Tab-separated table of C-alpha atoms in Angstrom:
chain	number	residue	atom	x	y	z
A	6	MET	CA	-15.323	9.837	20.053
A	7	TYR	CA	-15.284	10.314	16.482
A	8	ARG	CA	-18.533	10.985	14.617
A	9	ALA	CA	-19.539	10.414	10.797
A	10	SER	CA	-20.754	13.004	8.415
A	11	ILE	CA	-21.771	12.553	4.865
A	12	HIS	CA	-20.230	15.224	2.113
A	13	PRO	CA	-22.560	17.559	0.132
A	14	ASP	CA	-21.619	16.307	-2.983
A	15	VAL	CA	-22.864	12.601	-1.950
A	16	LEU	CA	-26.383	14.062	-0.839
A	17	GLN	CA	-26.519	16.230	-4.073
A	18	GLN	CA	-25.811	12.896	-6.157
A	19	PHE	CA	-27.820	10.726	-4.101
A	20	PRO	CA	-30.625	12.791	-2.312
A	21	GLN	CA	-32.522	9.539	-1.311
A	22	TYR	CA	-29.702	8.241	0.721
A	23	SER	CA	-29.766	7.561	4.264
A	24	GLY	CA	-27.380	5.951	6.920
A	25	LEU	CA	-28.307	5.106	10.368
A	26	LEU	CA	-25.233	5.297	12.409
A	27	LEU	CA	-25.092	3.386	15.563
A	28	TYR	CA	-22.415	3.960	18.192
A	29	ALA	CA	-21.721	1.129	20.828
A	30	GLU	CA	-19.536	1.474	23.975
A	31	ASN	CA	-18.164	-1.144	26.264
A	32	LEU	CA	-19.195	-4.056	24.012
A	33	THR	CA	-18.175	-7.513	25.039
A	34	ASN	CA	-17.030	-9.115	21.747
A	35	GLY	CA	-15.484	-12.524	21.422
A	36	PRO	CA	-15.582	-15.849	19.099
A	37	SER	CA	-18.721	-16.624	17.451
A	38	ASP	CA	-20.829	-18.223	20.015
A	39	GLU	CA	-24.089	-20.304	19.949
A	40	TYR	CA	-26.154	-17.232	20.354
A	41	SER	CA	-24.470	-15.711	17.141
A	42	THR	CA	-24.301	-18.511	15.266
A	43	VAL	CA	-27.745	-19.531	15.860
A	44	LEU	CA	-29.141	-16.497	14.915
A	45	LEU	CA	-26.962	-16.442	11.897
A	46	ARG	CA	-28.194	-19.686	10.602
A	47	ARG	CA	-31.636	-18.875	11.469
A	48	VAL	CA	-32.029	-15.910	9.228
A	49	GLU	CA	-30.122	-17.688	6.644
A	50	GLN	CA	-32.947	-20.656	6.620
A	51	GLU	CA	-35.482	-17.979	6.871
A	52	LEU	CA	-34.226	-16.043	3.620
A	53	ARG	CA	-33.817	-19.266	1.546
A	54	GLU	CA	-37.297	-20.183	2.579
A	55	ARG	CA	-39.021	-16.905	0.888
A	56	LEU	CA	-36.279	-15.880	-1.688
A	57	SER	CA	-34.558	-17.650	-4.539
A	58	LEU	CA	-31.335	-16.463	-6.529
A	59	GLU	CA	-33.879	-15.412	-9.274
A	60	ASP	CA	-35.814	-13.131	-6.860
A	61	LEU	CA	-32.785	-11.284	-6.379
A	62	PRO	CA	-32.716	-8.423	-9.300
A	63	LYS	CA	-36.309	-8.205	-8.361
A	64	LEU	CA	-35.590	-6.491	-4.842
A	65	PRO	CA	-36.193	-2.933	-4.885
A	66	HIS	CA	-33.004	-2.055	-2.655
A	67	ILE	CA	-30.954	-4.668	-4.714
A	68	GLN	CA	-31.916	-2.613	-7.828
A	69	ALA	CA	-31.319	0.995	-5.805
A	70	TRP	CA	-27.995	-0.249	-5.109
A	71	ARG	CA	-27.198	-1.292	-8.436
A	72	GLU	CA	-28.069	1.741	-9.987
A	73	ALA	CA	-26.247	3.796	-7.245
A	74	TYR	CA	-23.202	1.986	-8.175
A	75	ARG	CA	-23.472	2.505	-11.826
A	76	ARG	CA	-23.684	6.136	-11.046
A	77	PHE	CA	-20.578	6.584	-9.502
A	78	GLY	CA	-18.816	4.328	-12.080
A	79	SER	CA	-18.687	1.048	-10.643
A	80	ASN	CA	-20.024	-1.981	-12.158
A	81	PRO	CA	-22.585	-3.664	-9.638
A	82	LYS	CA	-21.822	-7.116	-11.360
A	83	LYS	CA	-18.337	-7.114	-10.502
A	84	PHE	CA	-18.420	-5.335	-7.356
A	85	PRO	CA	-21.892	-5.967	-6.027
A	86	CYS	CA	-22.814	-4.034	-2.650
A	87	SER	CA	-22.435	-5.850	0.680
A	88	LEU	CA	-26.019	-7.248	0.994
A	89	GLU	CA	-25.918	-8.549	-2.730
A	90	ALA	CA	-22.820	-10.266	-1.861
A	91	LEU	CA	-24.173	-11.851	1.205
A	92	LEU	CA	-27.752	-12.799	-0.575
A	93	LYS	CA	-25.938	-14.578	-3.629
A	94	ARG	CA	-23.988	-16.632	-1.045
A	95	VAL	CA	-26.430	-17.500	1.041
A	96	LEU	CA	-29.363	-18.222	-1.720
A	97	LYS	CA	-26.720	-20.553	-3.394
A	98	GLY	CA	-27.136	-22.541	-0.376
A	99	ASN	CA	-23.882	-21.760	1.300
A	100	GLU	CA	-23.252	-20.495	4.934
A	101	LEU	CA	-21.798	-17.270	5.914
A	102	PRO	CA	-18.461	-17.797	7.884
A	103	ALA	CA	-18.959	-17.453	11.746
A	104	ILE	CA	-16.414	-14.781	12.111
A	105	ASN	CA	-17.061	-13.286	15.607
A	106	ARG	CA	-19.893	-12.552	17.834
A	107	VAL	CA	-20.653	-9.004	16.723
A	108	VAL	CA	-19.866	-9.459	13.086
A	109	ASP	CA	-22.369	-12.729	12.709
A	110	ILE	CA	-24.802	-10.321	14.410
A	111	TYR	CA	-24.644	-7.408	12.177
A	112	ASN	CA	-24.372	-9.882	8.929
A	113	ALA	CA	-27.561	-11.300	10.266
A	114	MET	CA	-29.319	-8.115	10.470
A	115	SER	CA	-28.063	-7.248	6.929
A	116	LEU	CA	-30.148	-10.695	5.656
A	117	GLU	CA	-32.822	-10.251	7.918
A	118	HIS	CA	-33.904	-6.402	7.087
A	119	LEU	CA	-32.420	-6.540	3.408
A	120	LEU	CA	-29.849	-3.439	3.793
A	121	PRO	CA	-26.399	-2.990	3.772
A	122	VAL	CA	-24.616	-3.331	7.239
A	123	GLY	CA	-21.191	-2.902	8.253
A	124	GLY	CA	-19.244	-2.327	11.350
A	125	GLU	CA	-16.055	-1.110	12.476
A	126	ASP	CA	-13.530	-0.505	15.270
A	127	TRP	CA	-13.777	3.489	16.259
A	128	THR	CA	-10.859	3.553	18.159
A	129	LYS	CA	-9.210	2.856	14.886
A	130	LEU	CA	-9.906	5.737	13.608
A	131	ALA	CA	-7.564	8.815	12.847
A	132	SER	CA	-10.225	11.425	12.674
A	133	GLU	CA	-13.939	12.235	11.875
A	134	LEU	CA	-15.467	9.976	9.199
A	135	ALA	CA	-17.101	11.106	6.107
A	136	LEU	CA	-18.948	9.361	3.077
A	137	THR	CA	-17.279	11.412	0.505
A	138	PRO	CA	-16.503	11.056	-3.118
A	139	ALA	CA	-12.753	9.765	-3.799
A	140	THR	CA	-10.021	11.983	-4.976
A	141	GLY	CA	-8.161	8.763	-6.018
A	142	THR	CA	-5.242	9.505	-3.630
A	143	GLU	CA	-6.716	7.782	-0.292
A	144	PRO	CA	-4.677	4.514	0.263
A	145	PHE	CA	-6.836	1.548	1.111
A	146	VAL	CA	-4.922	-1.048	2.889
A	147	VAL	CA	-6.101	-4.720	3.031
A	148	PHE	CA	-4.323	-7.860	3.316
A	149	HIS	CA	-4.045	-10.499	0.372
A	150	GLU	CA	-2.287	-13.822	1.117
A	151	GLY	CA	-0.623	-12.730	4.098
A	152	GLN	CA	0.972	-9.688	2.667
A	153	GLU	CA	-0.467	-5.816	3.474
A	154	THR	CA	-1.196	-4.475	0.033
A	155	VAL	CA	-2.207	-0.719	-0.494
A	156	THR	CA	-4.695	0.083	-3.478
A	157	TYR	CA	-6.666	3.308	-4.166
A	158	PRO	CA	-10.193	3.988	-4.983
A	159	ASP	CA	-10.968	5.376	-8.591
A	160	LYS	CA	-11.759	9.214	-8.502
A	161	GLY	CA	-15.550	10.017	-8.053
A	162	GLU	CA	-15.997	6.298	-6.123
A	163	ILE	CA	-18.037	6.877	-2.978
A	164	ILE	CA	-16.002	5.863	-0.071
A	165	TRP	CA	-15.901	6.058	3.461
A	166	ALA	CA	-12.644	7.575	4.717
A	167	ASP	CA	-10.843	9.326	7.627
A	168	ALA	CA	-7.528	11.420	7.817
A	169	GLU	CA	-5.634	7.940	7.121
A	170	GLY	CA	-7.479	6.841	3.969
A	171	VAL	CA	-10.303	4.676	3.177
A	172	THR	CA	-12.130	2.655	5.848
A	173	CYS	CA	-14.619	1.226	2.882
A	174	ARG	CA	-14.625	1.266	-0.674
A	175	ARG	CA	-17.293	1.492	-3.258
A	176	TRP	CA	-19.891	2.799	-0.095
A	177	ASN	CA	-20.535	-0.648	1.429
A	178	TRP	CA	-18.319	-3.332	-0.915
A	179	ARG	CA	-15.022	-3.775	1.173
A	180	GLN	CA	-13.789	-2.588	4.334
A	181	CYS	CA	-10.344	-1.992	5.456
A	182	LYS	CA	-8.143	-3.822	7.527
A	183	ARG	CA	-7.087	-1.166	9.807
A	184	THR	CA	-10.615	-0.680	11.458
A	185	GLN	CA	-12.107	-4.039	11.469
A	186	LEU	CA	-14.097	-5.461	14.233
A	187	THR	CA	-12.134	-7.940	16.163
A	188	GLU	CA	-12.578	-10.284	19.171
A	189	ALA	CA	-11.185	-7.671	21.493
A	190	THR	CA	-12.972	-4.573	20.175
A	191	ARG	CA	-15.041	-2.890	23.005
A	192	HIS	CA	-16.091	0.258	21.121
A	193	ALA	CA	-17.472	0.122	17.474
A	194	TYR	CA	-19.821	2.212	14.951
A	195	PHE	CA	-22.199	0.549	12.711
A	196	VAL	CA	-23.555	1.811	9.674
A	197	LEU	CA	-27.223	0.792	8.044
A	198	ASP	CA	-27.210	2.015	4.487
A	199	SER	CA	-30.930	3.052	2.630
A	200	LEU	CA	-31.716	4.037	-0.609
A	201	ALA	CA	-35.395	4.839	-1.305
A	202	PRO	CA	-37.490	2.981	-1.490
A	203	TYR	CA	-36.590	1.791	2.024
A	204	THR	CA	-38.609	3.848	4.412
A	205	LYS	CA	-37.564	5.649	7.744
A	206	ASP	CA	-39.702	3.128	9.687
A	207	GLN	CA	-37.914	0.092	8.355
A	208	LEU	CA	-34.173	1.624	8.596
A	209	GLN	CA	-35.323	2.434	12.134
A	210	ALA	CA	-36.399	-0.973	12.760
A	211	ALA	CA	-33.180	-2.620	11.484
A	212	GLY	CA	-31.422	-0.256	13.894
A	213	GLU	CA	-33.492	-0.962	16.995
A	214	THR	CA	-33.249	-4.834	16.390
A	215	LEU	CA	-29.463	-4.561	16.113
A	216	ALA	CA	-29.406	-2.733	19.238
A	217	SER	CA	-31.371	-5.252	20.855
A	218	HIS	CA	-28.952	-8.026	19.739
A	219	LEU	CA	-25.752	-6.168	20.835
A	220	ARG	CA	-27.509	-5.655	24.338
A	221	HIS	CA	-28.138	-8.951	24.743
A	222	VAL	CA	-24.641	-10.089	24.267
A	223	ALA	CA	-23.373	-7.206	25.801
A	224	PRO	CA	-25.843	-5.964	28.691
A	225	ASP	CA	-23.326	-3.173	29.822
A	226	CYS	CA	-22.899	-1.522	26.739
A	227	THR	CA	-24.097	2.081	25.774
A	228	ILE	CA	-25.703	2.809	22.391
A	229	SER	CA	-26.662	5.800	20.598
A	230	ILE	CA	-27.898	6.301	17.108
A	231	GLU	CA	-28.332	8.755	14.676
A	232	ILE	CA	-29.787	9.136	10.967
A	233	LEU	CA	-28.034	10.921	8.449
A	234	GLY	CA	-29.184	11.983	5.081
A	235	ALA	CA	-32.858	11.901	3.407
A	236	LEU	CA	-34.573	10.533	6.391
A	237	ALA	CA	-32.687	12.647	9.333
């Protein structure tokens, strides 16, 4: 099983960053079901009851991520972090799409714990995974209007990448097609991204809650957790 690491240059530039990595073996994924959909809709409704769109710029974690994006040269208004993109959609009164059981769960956890959460199929990785500044030569493959499209990150952009290319651009902004979680995924890793003032207790609670939901839908799965970065 490939593992994840953080390039020293990322830690030097962003010393307050911590990532919780959750590895899950023998998952039972499948289409969105009552459990995952009810969870997602409940979290969305609870979020709308305690926050408004006007509150978004005041949230400490949103402020921290906007500043981080600016520091590596990305405009957070044009390219918001994954958490902000989800929050905007929900606080405008829209429902997130039900994608599949596991994706629904981690999207719900992102909203509930107010931090970026992503998940990918680790069997699709080509090597160890690294959070690293981009050289600008790493291919990023997505599908646009049914066609495979290859783009490249900006030099210095913070990316997750393996030997084959970018798995996620702009830290947590957009994931690639190659490693996406599908209904057939059995082995996955999840990244929970945090910046100060997010605390270790908050980060661990988010990881434990995600693990609990995964065990509910896949009782036979094996889960391991590690924290990288400032709170390790």
